[in-house]
mmCIF file of C-alpha atoms in Angstrom:
data_model
loop_
_atom_site.group_PDB
_atom_site.id
_atom_site.type_symbol
_atom_site.label_atom_id
_atom_site.label_comp_id
_atom_site.label_asym_id
_atom_site.label_seq_id
_atom_site.Cartn_x
_atom_site.Cartn_y
_atom_site.Cartn_z
ATOM 1 C CA MET A 390 196.717 150.096 124.954
ATOM 2 C CA GLU A 391 195.950 150.598 121.265
ATOM 3 C CA GLU A 392 192.199 150.517 121.957
ATOM 4 C CA ARG A 393 192.614 153.155 124.674
ATOM 5 C CA ARG A 394 194.482 155.477 122.327
ATOM 6 C CA ILE A 395 191.767 155.072 119.718
ATOM 7 C CA SER A 396 189.102 155.778 122.347
ATOM 8 C CA TYR A 397 190.898 158.947 123.500
ATOM 9 C CA ALA A 398 191.317 160.111 119.903
ATOM 10 C CA ARG A 399 187.603 159.646 119.233
ATOM 11 C CA ARG A 400 186.680 161.628 122.339
ATOM 12 C CA PHE A 401 189.018 164.442 121.330
ATOM 13 C CA VAL A 402 187.561 164.602 117.832
ATOM 14 C CA ARG A 403 184.032 164.709 119.248
ATOM 15 C CA LEU A 404 185.020 167.659 121.446
ATOM 16 C CA LEU A 405 186.844 169.489 118.658
ATOM 17 C CA PRO A 406 183.944 171.792 117.563
ATOM 18 C CA ALA A 407 183.477 173.028 121.154
ATOM 19 C CA LEU A 408 187.230 173.452 121.532
ATOM 20 C CA LEU A 409 187.368 175.532 118.346
ATOM 21 C CA ILE A 410 184.643 177.840 119.634
ATOM 22 C CA GLY A 411 186.413 178.108 122.994
ATOM 23 C CA VAL A 412 189.813 178.825 121.458
ATOM 24 C CA GLY A 413 188.263 181.354 119.089
ATOM 25 C CA SER A 414 186.575 183.142 121.988
ATOM 26 C CA VAL A 415 189.804 183.393 124.003
ATOM 27 C CA TYR A 416 191.821 184.475 120.966
ATOM 28 C CA ASP A 417 189.288 187.123 120.004
ATOM 29 C CA TYR A 418 189.044 188.445 123.565
ATOM 30 C CA VAL A 419 192.736 188.690 124.470
ATOM 31 C CA THR A 420 194.124 189.973 121.161
ATOM 32 C CA PRO A 421 194.050 193.643 120.122
ATOM 33 C CA THR A 422 191.314 195.033 117.935
ATOM 34 C CA GLY A 423 191.886 194.029 114.333
ATOM 35 C CA PHE A 424 192.676 190.437 115.221
ATOM 36 C CA THR A 425 189.682 188.122 114.944
ATOM 37 C CA GLY A 426 188.786 184.613 115.984
ATOM 38 C CA ALA A 427 186.281 184.283 113.139
ATOM 39 C CA PRO A 428 188.238 181.451 111.417
ATOM 40 C CA PHE A 429 187.802 179.296 114.538
ATOM 41 C CA PHE A 430 184.045 179.983 114.605
ATOM 42 C CA THR A 431 183.848 179.210 110.891
ATOM 43 C CA ALA A 432 185.666 175.887 111.277
ATOM 44 C CA ALA A 433 183.533 174.630 114.178
ATOM 45 C CA PRO A 434 180.333 173.774 112.230
ATOM 46 C CA LEU A 435 182.362 172.279 109.372
ATOM 47 C CA VAL A 436 184.098 169.921 111.800
ATOM 48 C CA ALA A 437 180.760 169.101 113.442
ATOM 49 C CA ALA A 438 179.074 168.186 110.137
ATOM 50 C CA PRO A 439 180.526 164.653 109.725
ATOM 51 C CA LEU A 440 180.638 163.986 113.490
ATOM 52 C CA TYR A 441 177.319 165.154 114.896
ATOM 53 C CA SER A 442 173.659 164.661 114.123
ATOM 54 C CA GLN A 443 171.770 167.281 112.135
ATOM 55 C CA ARG A 444 170.550 168.853 115.347
ATOM 56 C CA GLY A 445 174.063 168.922 116.788
ATOM 57 C CA THR A 446 175.447 170.552 113.639
ATOM 58 C CA ILE A 447 172.760 173.246 113.719
ATOM 59 C CA LEU A 448 173.393 173.923 117.410
ATOM 60 C CA THR A 449 177.135 174.217 116.741
ATOM 61 C CA GLY A 450 176.530 176.758 113.953
ATOM 62 C CA VAL A 451 174.071 178.789 116.050
ATOM 63 C CA THR A 452 176.462 178.762 119.012
ATOM 64 C CA ALA A 453 179.340 179.963 116.837
ATOM 65 C CA VAL A 454 177.249 182.860 115.462
ATOM 66 C CA LEU A 455 175.919 183.889 118.892
ATOM 67 C CA VAL A 456 179.362 183.753 120.557
ATOM 68 C CA LEU A 457 180.909 185.829 117.760
ATOM 69 C CA LEU A 458 178.060 188.352 117.931
ATOM 70 C CA THR A 459 178.338 188.581 121.737
ATOM 71 C CA LEU A 460 182.079 189.232 121.548
ATOM 72 C CA ARG A 461 181.553 191.976 118.983
ATOM 73 C CA ILE A 462 178.891 193.634 121.143
ATOM 74 C CA LEU A 463 181.123 193.455 124.236
ATOM 75 C CA ARG A 464 184.305 194.608 122.530
ATOM 76 C CA GLY A 465 183.214 196.657 119.558
ATOM 77 C CA GLY A 466 186.036 198.195 117.618
ATOM 78 C CA LEU A 467 185.440 196.614 114.189
ATOM 79 C CA PRO A 468 183.877 198.627 111.381
ATOM 80 C CA ARG A 469 180.272 197.737 110.636
ATOM 81 C CA ALA A 470 181.133 196.259 107.214
ATOM 82 C CA GLU A 471 183.754 193.918 108.663
ATOM 83 C CA LEU A 472 181.395 192.822 111.429
ATOM 84 C CA ILE A 473 178.647 191.990 108.937
ATOM 85 C CA THR A 474 181.158 190.138 106.749
ATOM 86 C CA GLU A 475 182.293 187.991 109.684
ATOM 87 C CA LEU A 476 178.744 187.139 110.746
ATOM 88 C CA VAL A 477 177.603 186.373 107.198
ATOM 89 C CA THR A 478 180.648 184.142 106.672
ATOM 90 C CA VAL A 479 179.930 182.091 109.792
ATOM 91 C CA VAL A 480 176.218 181.845 108.953
ATOM 92 C CA VAL A 481 176.853 180.733 105.355
ATOM 93 C CA VAL A 482 179.434 178.148 106.443
ATOM 94 C CA SER A 483 176.996 176.876 109.102
ATOM 95 C CA VAL A 484 174.298 176.398 106.458
ATOM 96 C CA LEU A 485 176.774 174.551 104.235
ATOM 97 C CA ALA A 486 177.753 172.396 107.219
ATOM 98 C CA VAL A 487 174.109 171.387 107.684
ATOM 99 C CA LEU A 488 173.913 170.415 103.996
ATOM 100 C CA ILE A 489 177.133 168.412 104.313
ATOM 101 C CA ASN A 490 175.675 166.702 107.371
ATOM 102 C CA LEU A 491 172.592 165.703 105.375
ATOM 103 C CA LEU A 492 174.774 164.195 102.634
ATOM 104 C CA VAL A 493 176.902 162.332 105.181
ATOM 105 C CA ARG A 494 173.824 160.933 106.914
ATOM 106 C CA ARG A 495 172.379 159.712 103.616
ATOM 107 C CA SER A 496 175.689 158.066 102.719
ATOM 108 C CA ASP A 497 175.794 156.409 106.142
ATOM 109 C CA GLU A 498 172.252 155.113 105.663
ATOM 110 C CA ARG A 499 173.147 153.672 102.265
ATOM 111 C CA LEU A 500 176.304 152.109 103.690
ATOM 112 C CA ALA A 501 174.332 150.638 106.582
ATOM 113 C CA SER A 502 171.805 149.228 104.131
ATOM 114 C CA ALA A 503 174.569 147.715 101.995
ATOM 115 C CA ARG A 504 176.174 146.255 105.128
ATOM 116 C CA GLU A 505 172.861 144.703 106.181
ATOM 117 C CA ILE A 506 172.499 143.154 102.731
ATOM 118 C CA ALA A 507 176.058 141.813 102.904
ATOM 119 C CA GLU A 508 175.434 140.386 106.361
ATOM 120 C CA ALA A 509 172.218 138.746 105.166
ATOM 121 C CA ALA A 510 174.100 137.268 102.207
ATOM 122 C CA GLN A 511 176.804 135.982 104.517
ATOM 123 C CA ARG A 512 174.259 134.376 106.843
ATOM 124 C CA ALA A 513 172.648 132.723 103.844
ATOM 125 C CA VAL A 514 175.932 131.474 102.370
ATOM 126 C CA LEU A 515 177.794 130.845 105.643
ATOM 127 C CA PRO A 516 175.205 130.054 108.312
ATOM 128 C CA GLU A 517 176.462 129.534 111.830
ATOM 129 C CA PRO A 518 176.735 125.813 112.573
ATOM 130 C CA ALA A 519 174.918 124.366 115.557
ATOM 131 C CA GLU A 520 176.859 124.289 118.809
ATOM 132 C CA ARG A 521 176.604 120.492 118.885
ATOM 133 C CA ILE A 522 176.559 118.186 115.882
ATOM 134 C CA GLY A 523 176.917 114.444 116.196
ATOM 135 C CA GLY A 524 178.131 114.767 119.777
ATOM 136 C CA PHE A 525 180.919 117.244 118.913
ATOM 137 C CA GLN A 526 181.124 120.821 120.195
ATOM 138 C CA ILE A 527 181.524 123.242 117.283
ATOM 139 C CA ALA A 528 182.093 126.956 116.830
ATOM 140 C CA ALA A 529 182.854 129.046 113.745
ATOM 141 C CA ARG A 530 183.943 132.639 113.201
ATOM 142 C CA TYR A 531 184.467 134.903 110.191
ATOM 143 C CA GLU A 532 186.791 137.884 110.661
ATOM 144 C CA ALA A 533 186.824 140.414 107.826
ATOM 145 C CA ALA A 534 190.136 142.152 107.144
ATOM 146 C CA GLN A 535 188.381 145.493 106.691
ATOM 147 C CA GLU A 536 186.068 146.798 109.370
ATOM 148 C CA GLY A 537 182.474 146.824 108.151
ATOM 149 C CA ALA A 538 183.100 144.251 105.437
ATOM 150 C CA SER A 539 181.443 140.936 106.215
ATOM 151 C CA ILE A 540 181.624 138.775 103.139
ATOM 152 C CA GLY A 541 184.432 137.505 100.955
ATOM 153 C CA GLY A 542 186.119 134.390 99.612
ATOM 154 C CA ASP A 543 186.654 132.412 102.814
ATOM 155 C CA LEU A 544 184.258 129.567 103.528
ATOM 156 C CA TYR A 545 183.341 126.922 106.068
ATOM 157 C CA ALA A 546 180.573 124.386 106.543
ATOM 158 C CA VAL A 547 179.750 121.483 108.854
ATOM 159 C CA GLN A 548 177.514 118.618 107.802
ATOM 160 C CA ASP A 549 176.262 115.612 109.723
ATOM 161 C CA SER A 550 176.245 112.521 107.532
ATOM 162 C CA PRO A 551 175.841 108.732 107.766
ATOM 163 C CA HIS A 552 179.646 108.493 107.703
ATOM 164 C CA GLY A 553 180.343 110.962 110.502
ATOM 165 C CA VAL A 554 180.545 114.700 110.929
ATOM 166 C CA ARG A 555 182.180 116.278 107.889
ATOM 167 C CA VAL A 556 183.775 119.722 107.811
ATOM 168 C CA VAL A 557 185.145 121.937 105.050
ATOM 169 C CA VAL A 558 187.180 125.129 105.356
ATOM 170 C CA GLY A 559 188.458 126.878 102.262
ATOM 171 C CA ASP A 560 189.623 130.048 100.590
ATOM 172 C CA VAL A 561 188.588 131.131 97.098
ATOM 173 C CA ARG A 562 191.152 133.090 95.107
ATOM 174 C CA GLY A 563 189.981 136.627 94.473
ATOM 175 C CA LYS A 564 187.449 139.016 95.986
ATOM 176 C CA GLY A 565 184.063 140.456 95.229
ATOM 177 C CA MET A 566 180.916 138.800 93.981
ATOM 178 C CA GLY A 567 182.847 136.315 91.844
ATOM 179 C CA ALA A 568 184.477 134.891 94.956
ATOM 180 C CA VAL A 569 181.146 134.869 96.777
ATOM 181 C CA GLY A 570 179.616 132.915 93.895
ATOM 182 C CA ALA A 571 182.413 130.343 94.091
ATOM 183 C CA VAL A 572 181.876 130.072 97.854
ATOM 184 C CA ALA A 573 178.199 129.304 97.273
ATOM 185 C CA VAL A 574 179.107 126.643 94.685
ATOM 186 C CA VAL A 575 181.633 124.930 96.963
ATOM 187 C CA ILE A 576 179.374 124.913 100.007
ATOM 188 C CA GLY A 577 176.358 123.719 98.029
ATOM 189 C CA ALA A 578 178.363 120.906 96.467
ATOM 190 C CA PHE A 579 179.877 119.982 99.835
ATOM 191 C CA ARG A 580 176.549 119.685 101.623
ATOM 192 C CA GLU A 581 175.194 117.423 98.897
ATOM 193 C CA ALA A 582 178.354 115.320 98.574
ATOM 194 C CA ALA A 583 178.813 114.961 102.338
ATOM 195 C CA GLU A 584 175.431 113.232 102.539
ATOM 196 C CA GLN A 585 175.856 111.029 99.484
ATOM 197 C CA GLU A 586 179.512 110.089 99.117
ATOM 198 C CA ALA A 587 180.936 107.193 101.124
ATOM 199 C CA THR A 588 184.505 108.538 101.263
ATOM 200 C CA LEU A 589 186.131 111.892 101.871
ATOM 201 C CA GLU A 590 188.127 111.480 98.656
ATOM 202 C CA ALA A 591 184.873 111.261 96.702
ATOM 203 C CA VAL A 592 183.643 114.443 98.374
ATOM 204 C CA ALA A 593 186.778 116.257 97.191
ATOM 205 C CA GLN A 594 186.217 115.046 93.634
ATOM 206 C CA ARG A 595 182.616 116.281 93.721
ATOM 207 C CA LEU A 596 183.844 119.734 94.713
ATOM 208 C CA GLU A 597 186.370 119.644 91.879
ATOM 209 C CA ARG A 598 183.664 118.823 89.333
ATOM 210 C CA ALA A 599 181.297 121.473 90.703
ATOM 211 C CA LEU A 600 183.928 124.183 90.326
ATOM 212 C CA ALA A 601 184.801 122.946 86.836
ATOM 213 C CA ARG A 602 181.159 123.259 85.786
ATOM 214 C CA GLU A 603 180.939 126.723 87.280
ATOM 215 C CA ARG A 604 184.103 127.825 85.484
ATOM 216 C CA ALA A 605 182.780 126.493 82.184
ATOM 217 C CA ARG A 606 179.705 128.694 82.585
ATOM 218 C CA SER A 607 181.682 131.772 83.571
ATOM 219 C CA GLU A 608 183.901 134.039 81.541
ATOM 220 C CA GLY A 609 186.917 136.254 82.153
ATOM 221 C CA VAL A 610 190.447 136.032 83.506
ATOM 222 C CA GLU A 611 189.336 135.545 87.116
ATOM 223 C CA SER A 612 187.296 132.519 86.116
ATOM 224 C CA ALA A 613 190.058 131.032 83.983
ATOM 225 C CA GLU A 614 192.741 131.476 86.630
ATOM 226 C CA GLY A 615 190.597 130.860 89.702
ATOM 227 C CA PHE A 616 191.265 128.159 92.259
ATOM 228 C CA THR A 617 190.129 127.268 95.752
ATOM 229 C CA THR A 618 192.180 125.815 98.577
ATOM 230 C CA VAL A 619 190.223 123.556 100.923
ATOM 231 C CA VAL A 620 190.760 121.118 103.729
ATOM 232 C CA LEU A 621 188.123 118.449 104.320
ATOM 233 C CA ALA A 622 187.776 116.707 107.666
ATOM 234 C CA GLU A 623 185.723 113.670 108.634
ATOM 235 C CA LEU A 624 185.017 112.644 112.232
ATOM 236 C CA PRO A 625 183.694 109.077 112.188
ATOM 237 C CA TYR A 626 181.268 108.086 114.920
ATOM 238 C CA GLY A 627 182.773 105.915 117.629
ATOM 239 C CA ASP A 628 186.376 106.278 116.454
ATOM 240 C CA SER A 629 188.864 108.658 118.087
ATOM 241 C CA VAL A 630 190.326 109.704 114.750
ATOM 242 C CA VAL A 631 190.039 112.540 112.282
ATOM 243 C CA ARG A 632 190.316 111.880 108.565
ATOM 244 C CA LEU A 633 191.680 114.677 106.352
ATOM 245 C CA VAL A 634 191.993 115.573 102.679
ATOM 246 C CA ASN A 635 194.013 118.715 102.060
ATOM 247 C CA ARG A 636 193.957 120.510 98.714
ATOM 248 C CA GLY A 637 196.621 123.194 99.034
ATOM 249 C CA HIS A 638 195.291 124.634 102.299
ATOM 250 C CA PRO A 639 197.114 125.539 105.557
ATOM 251 C CA PRO A 640 197.349 122.447 107.801
ATOM 252 C CA PRO A 641 194.733 122.029 110.543
ATOM 253 C CA LEU A 642 195.885 122.175 114.142
ATOM 254 C CA LEU A 643 195.148 119.578 116.792
ATOM 255 C CA LEU A 644 195.058 121.061 120.280
ATOM 256 C CA TYR A 645 195.416 118.545 123.079
ATOM 257 C CA ALA A 646 194.037 118.841 126.576
ATOM 258 C CA ASP A 647 197.502 119.342 128.079
ATOM 259 C CA GLY A 648 198.165 122.453 126.001
ATOM 260 C CA THR A 649 200.329 120.965 123.258
ATOM 261 C CA VAL A 650 199.636 121.813 119.635
ATOM 262 C CA ARG A 651 200.256 119.626 116.604
ATOM 263 C CA ALA A 652 199.997 120.664 112.958
ATOM 264 C CA LEU A 653 198.440 117.982 110.761
ATOM 265 C CA HIS A 654 200.503 118.423 107.617
ATOM 266 C CA ALA A 655 199.474 116.629 104.447
ATOM 267 C CA VAL A 656 201.599 113.546 103.783
ATOM 268 C CA GLU A 657 201.082 113.964 100.037
ATOM 269 C CA PRO A 658 200.627 117.627 99.033
ATOM 270 C CA ALA A 659 197.918 118.208 96.423
ATOM 271 C CA LEU A 660 196.938 121.092 94.182
ATOM 272 C CA PRO A 661 193.983 123.308 95.090
ATOM 273 C CA LEU A 662 190.570 122.725 93.551
ATOM 274 C CA GLY A 663 190.247 124.141 90.060
ATOM 275 C CA MET A 664 193.795 123.320 88.983
ATOM 276 C CA GLY A 665 193.158 119.815 87.682
ATOM 277 C CA GLU A 666 194.529 120.654 84.226
ATOM 278 C CA LEU A 667 198.005 121.014 85.748
ATOM 279 C CA GLY A 668 198.053 117.472 86.998
ATOM 280 C CA ALA A 669 195.722 114.710 88.105
ATOM 281 C CA TRP A 670 196.199 112.122 90.806
ATOM 282 C CA PRO A 671 193.756 110.486 93.198
ATOM 283 C CA ASP A 672 193.019 112.120 96.534
ATOM 284 C CA ARG A 673 194.207 110.121 99.526
ATOM 285 C CA ALA A 674 192.771 110.724 102.982
ATOM 286 C CA GLN A 675 195.051 110.476 105.990
ATOM 287 C CA ASP A 676 194.051 109.617 109.555
ATOM 288 C CA ALA A 677 195.246 111.187 112.799
ATOM 289 C CA ASP A 678 194.388 110.422 116.402
ATOM 290 C CA PHE A 679 191.698 112.704 117.826
ATOM 291 C CA PRO A 680 191.408 111.900 121.539
ATOM 292 C CA SER A 681 188.800 113.073 124.011
ATOM 293 C CA GLU A 682 188.984 116.716 125.134
ATOM 294 C CA ALA A 683 191.119 117.602 122.101
ATOM 295 C CA THR A 684 190.107 120.349 119.686
ATOM 296 C CA LEU A 685 190.540 120.375 115.922
ATOM 297 C CA LEU A 686 191.130 123.874 114.534
ATOM 298 C CA LEU A 687 190.736 124.627 110.831
ATOM 299 C CA TYR A 688 191.489 128.100 109.494
ATOM 300 C CA THR A 689 192.242 130.122 106.386
ATOM 301 C CA ASP A 690 195.491 131.890 105.546
ATOM 302 C CA GLY A 691 194.165 135.210 106.820
ATOM 303 C CA MET A 692 195.419 133.978 110.196
ATOM 304 C CA SER A 693 198.760 132.466 109.232
ATOM 305 C CA GLU A 694 199.631 135.382 106.912
ATOM 306 C CA ALA A 695 198.773 138.180 109.347
ATOM 307 C CA ARG A 696 201.921 140.282 109.876
ATOM 308 C CA ASP A 697 203.120 142.591 112.590
ATOM 309 C CA GLU A 698 204.832 145.943 112.034
ATOM 310 C CA GLU A 699 208.136 144.213 111.272
ATOM 311 C CA GLY A 700 206.590 141.887 108.691
ATOM 312 C CA VAL A 701 206.684 138.791 110.896
ATOM 313 C CA PHE A 702 203.897 136.306 110.182
ATOM 314 C CA TYR A 703 201.603 135.163 112.962
ATOM 315 C CA ASP A 704 202.431 131.609 114.051
ATOM 316 C CA PRO A 705 199.231 129.886 115.242
ATOM 317 C CA GLU A 706 201.166 127.028 116.831
ATOM 318 C CA VAL A 707 203.135 129.438 118.988
ATOM 319 C CA GLY A 708 200.101 131.597 119.671
ATOM 320 C CA LEU A 709 198.020 128.682 120.905
ATOM 321 C CA ALA A 710 200.657 126.618 122.704
ATOM 322 C CA GLY A 711 199.699 126.282 126.358
ATOM 323 C CA ARG A 712 196.275 127.863 125.874
ATOM 324 C CA ALA A 713 194.395 124.885 124.502
ATOM 325 C CA ASN A 714 193.135 122.788 127.372
ATOM 326 C CA ALA A 715 189.971 121.109 128.538
ATOM 327 C CA ARG A 716 188.584 124.335 129.969
ATOM 328 C CA HIS A 717 188.408 126.096 126.607
ATOM 329 C CA GLU A 718 185.095 125.831 124.809
ATOM 330 C CA PRO A 719 185.420 126.090 120.985
ATOM 331 C CA ALA A 720 183.754 129.518 120.869
ATOM 332 C CA GLU A 721 186.070 130.830 123.581
ATOM 333 C CA LEU A 722 189.112 129.368 121.887
ATOM 334 C CA ILE A 723 188.514 130.959 118.488
ATOM 335 C CA GLY A 724 187.569 134.239 120.165
ATOM 336 C CA VAL A 725 190.924 134.309 121.982
ATOM 337 C CA LEU A 726 192.719 133.351 118.775
ATOM 338 C CA ALA A 727 191.007 136.039 116.667
ATOM 339 C CA ALA A 728 191.847 138.697 119.260
ATOM 340 C CA ASP A 729 195.470 137.524 119.335
ATOM 341 C CA VAL A 730 195.732 137.804 115.546
ATOM 342 C CA ARG A 731 194.262 141.320 115.676
ATOM 343 C CA ARG A 732 196.786 142.335 118.312
ATOM 344 C CA HIS A 733 199.642 140.834 116.319
ATOM 345 C CA SER A 734 198.695 142.749 113.178
ATOM 346 C CA ARG A 735 197.482 145.817 115.122
ATOM 347 C CA GLY A 736 194.169 145.563 113.301
ATOM 348 C CA GLY A 737 195.866 145.721 109.896
ATOM 349 C CA MET A 738 195.000 142.260 108.592
ATOM 350 C CA ALA A 739 195.633 141.868 104.872
ATOM 351 C CA ASP A 740 193.099 139.090 104.282
ATOM 352 C CA ASP A 741 189.863 137.758 105.735
ATOM 353 C CA MET A 742 190.048 134.963 108.251
ATOM 354 C CA ALA A 743 187.688 132.036 108.792
ATOM 355 C CA LEU A 744 188.028 129.776 111.836
ATOM 356 C CA ILE A 745 186.204 126.652 112.879
ATOM 357 C CA ALA A 746 186.894 124.611 116.012
ATOM 358 C CA VAL A 747 185.569 121.112 116.710
ATOM 359 C CA ARG A 748 186.027 119.643 120.195
ATOM 360 C CA ARG A 749 185.577 116.026 121.141
ATOM 361 C CA PRO A 750 184.018 116.073 124.653
#
């Protein structure tokens, strides 16, 4: 319903320049001499400037001038000076509308170029994982809170290793290029550690040290106060279990074939990465059953903190209950989930959202 209203609004706005010319023509024709529809003809090219192409803007301005001139020829009645003033006004505004259109088009081209660069950066930092890794079906999705934005502080990565398939999903505090830099550090450290470290706890410690080194090289309040929440998952080969280390991140969800959903809460809560000076204790991985045809869903708080108009948070357990079954492929599942979150928040998400689903066939 919301999408239909938006579609109708866009169509109306696109038709607005023609409507202004039509309304101006009727107003000018039916009102007594001395009343003029020139303001409508003047507004039409200005409205067309940000909506139409350069050719469309020029055609709108020419049409407005010709219609006004035709009405004056048919009706007459205005003094010559007033007629010239009206025509000159519409012509000048039409020329300005063409100039505005040129500026808008250049801004759009620059924005499109910046968006392409951002998308290329995102593909480089967050490449799409393969659909199958180590026998598991995998899908990932990044949903930006703002339309057109495609890069931020959320992260995910999947790595095949001698110890099983290892997954990380995280959220860097902050926005902008500083957050993107931290994302690159975490993912780079994860890919290296996932190959080399024998335990998931050791992988978490490698990420902690990598962020500490990065913070030591950086300066500023954001660097000093920065932290990253992550959840690490390990799927050993041949064992129907998932091993988890959670550092201050929302709990993963386990979706069974019969439609039930289970949140895998951390038994021993731990601080996010980058907050080691507040307390130090060893990471401890916890195991959970991961049977065939079940799906492991890891996500960032952009999903769990999405609110509706009344301020109610989205509950992923409620949203997914009954939907997760053997017929859902991971890509389909996260697509349905992302659409549900958008509907819940009516497109007004406050934070980016990263999702990754791993299904055991």
